[in-house]
Structure formats: structure tokens, C-alpha cells
Amino acid sequence: MNEVSVSAPGKFVILGEHAVVYGKPAIALAINKRFHLSMRRDNEFKINNEATDIRANPHMRYISSKNDMLPVSVHIDSKIPTGSGLGSSAALSVTFSAAMRTLCGMSLDEEEIAKEAFEAEFFSQGRGSPMDTSISAHGYGIALNAPAAEEDLLWKITKNEHAWNISKMDVPPMTFVIGNTGIRAATGPLVEKVRKYKDSNRFAADMVDEIGRITLEGMEALRKNDVVGLGELMTKDHKLLSILGVSSNELNKLVGASLPYSYGAKLTGSGGGGSMVALTDQPDKVCDAIHSRGGTPFVVRTGVEGVRVSVKSE
Ligand code: MEV
């Protein structure tokens, strides 16, 4: 019997979260924290050696039902903290999809994995964009709905009335520090909160449009390697996300503590709790500032590869 080992990276969002759900532009980078999952056929469903009905997990249920429902034993070891805004749920879907497809002898095309994982996320959350699953499948950096050269286009995804063009985005070497508040926040309710606000309030809809505009400016700043300009846009994005109601006192504290030593800082991912990110050339000072305000800091390495699969024959 074969055992499949898969890993896929977490991510952070430089600009554009929440607005991307409505087809606006966004930029996400893969980070050197990975989700590891191994899978083999067994005579009952197991997770980490305990008999568990994996179909109780909606992501796993969706992907199993699309492939086959024969029992498998799954072992999970994630270095991406759950509910931290760093893409752990997307990385679970990506790795589970790649492992299942390997066991079923199906194609391991990145695009197909990204699409299946997105459908699993959407099935579980009932909403969202394909950003997190696409960056976890592809790795490195991606831009969504940005003007891009044809050769940089990775894939297109449509869902209901929204469409996303996902393209490669090369980002010059920059230092980012992540600060995790340690407060877990589920993405679905935060996305729903923004949707309700935007649908009932013209001002909130304008904020979503403005996030889209500054994300396009951020792409220009990245192309010119303009860290000052990019940092200012990140801080502006944080203010817009706060107005939309997805920041928190803890996130604001960590952003405020980082700003004196950073080009810019903002919450990253869905917010509520989770993490913030600072763009800086003084990473040690930012780490100390985050730590002194009760957060867990780490300097991220970007430019990391997407989903990777290896098969061990027994
Ligand atoms: C979560 O990492 C990013 C959100 O934009 C949701 C999504 O894009 O699915 C908040």
C-alpha cells in the first residue's frame, strides 16, 4: 500500500483581503510555514491514528465525495496556527485534495488542485474567494484581478457572479514580520459581516472599492520596489478594514506598536483576531514591539514553493 506525503504553504495578504471576495484585486505571498498531511488506505477512517469520521470535516467530506469515499488514514502536522489568518484551512484543503488525487491516480495539476480546494472551502464556508487556496497550491506570490502579462496568468476561477484571474506576482526581497494575536477567528462570519455591511450601506461599498484601488497602487509600488509607498498603502488598507469592522483591539495594538519601526502595517487575512503583518527594515525592533504587546512575532521568509507531493511505496 502506498503512503502519500503532501505539504503546502500558509500565506499572508499584502493588500486586498475582503474586497477580493467581490472580484477586486489582491496580492498574497506564500510563507515558510507549511501544512503537512500524509494519507494511506486503511480499513476505517482515521485522523492522527484515531478512528474518526473524516466526513465530519466539511473540507474533507467535499473532496472525498468528489474522488472516492474508501476509508483512509490521515496524519496531519501543521506549522500554520489554526484561525490565525495565515491560510491553515486552505492549506488543509490543498494538501487533502492532492493526497486524495494521488491515491485515486488522478492528475496532480496545480490548477485542478487549487480549484477543487477552493470548492471545498466554499462548500464549508458558503462564501469567499479563491485567493488562499490558489496561493497555497502555487506558492511564491500571486495577484488576483490585476493587469498581468498573458504568460503570467496561472488560472481563472468563476463562482456565482464573481470571476478571478490569478497570475504570478514576483515580489522583490522585502522583510515582513507577522504578529499573531493568538485569538482564533473563523473566516466565514467575518466575510459575512462585511457582505451585510457593504450590501446595506453605500459608504461601506465605497470602502470596498477603495481597497481595490489602493491594491492596484500597491502593485505599482511593488513593481518599482517602492517600500515606502507600499508601506503607506498597507497602513491605509488597515484603516479601511477597521472601518469595515474586521479589526480588533488586539490587532490595532500590534499594528500601532509596529508602526514606529515599519514602513507600514495592517491586519492580514480575515481579521477579527488572527494576525497582522508589518513591512520593515528593523525586524528585531518590530518583533520586540509585538512581543511587548502580547503578540507572537516571527519574521517570514517568502518565495517558497506551493503544494509538493511524494509517494512512499511499502
Ligand atoms: C482570508 O484569508 C481572506 C478573505 O478575503 C476571504 C477570502 O478571500 O476568501 C477575508
XYZ file of C-alpha atoms and ligand atoms in Angstrom, residues 11 13 16-21 85-87 118 125 127-132 187 190-191 268-271, ligand 1:
36
model
C 0.239 32.736 3.314
C -2.073 39.035 2.249
C -6.835 43.390 -0.792
C -8.411 40.865 1.592
C -12.213 41.010 1.919
C -12.541 43.200 -1.204
C -11.159 40.248 -3.225
C -14.313 38.283 -2.340
C -5.402 34.400 9.164
C -2.378 32.611 7.705
C -4.248 30.165 5.472
C -11.494 26.359 -3.428
C -17.821 28.493 4.449
C -18.555 32.272 0.708
C -15.060 33.572 -0.038
C -12.535 33.967 -2.836
C -10.029 31.509 -4.347
C -7.072 33.571 -3.041
C -5.990 31.381 -0.107
C -13.221 33.452 8.233
C -16.147 37.914 9.114
C -16.720 37.691 5.360
C -3.785 40.179 7.332
C -6.396 37.604 6.325
C -9.933 37.808 7.594
C -9.154 39.734 10.822
C -8.951 35.363 4.119
O -7.579 34.955 4.135
C -9.174 36.354 3.032
C -10.609 36.870 2.838
O -10.510 37.817 1.768
C -11.578 35.789 2.493
C -11.359 35.198 1.120
O -10.738 35.815 0.263
O -11.868 34.075 0.902
C -11.102 37.611 4.066
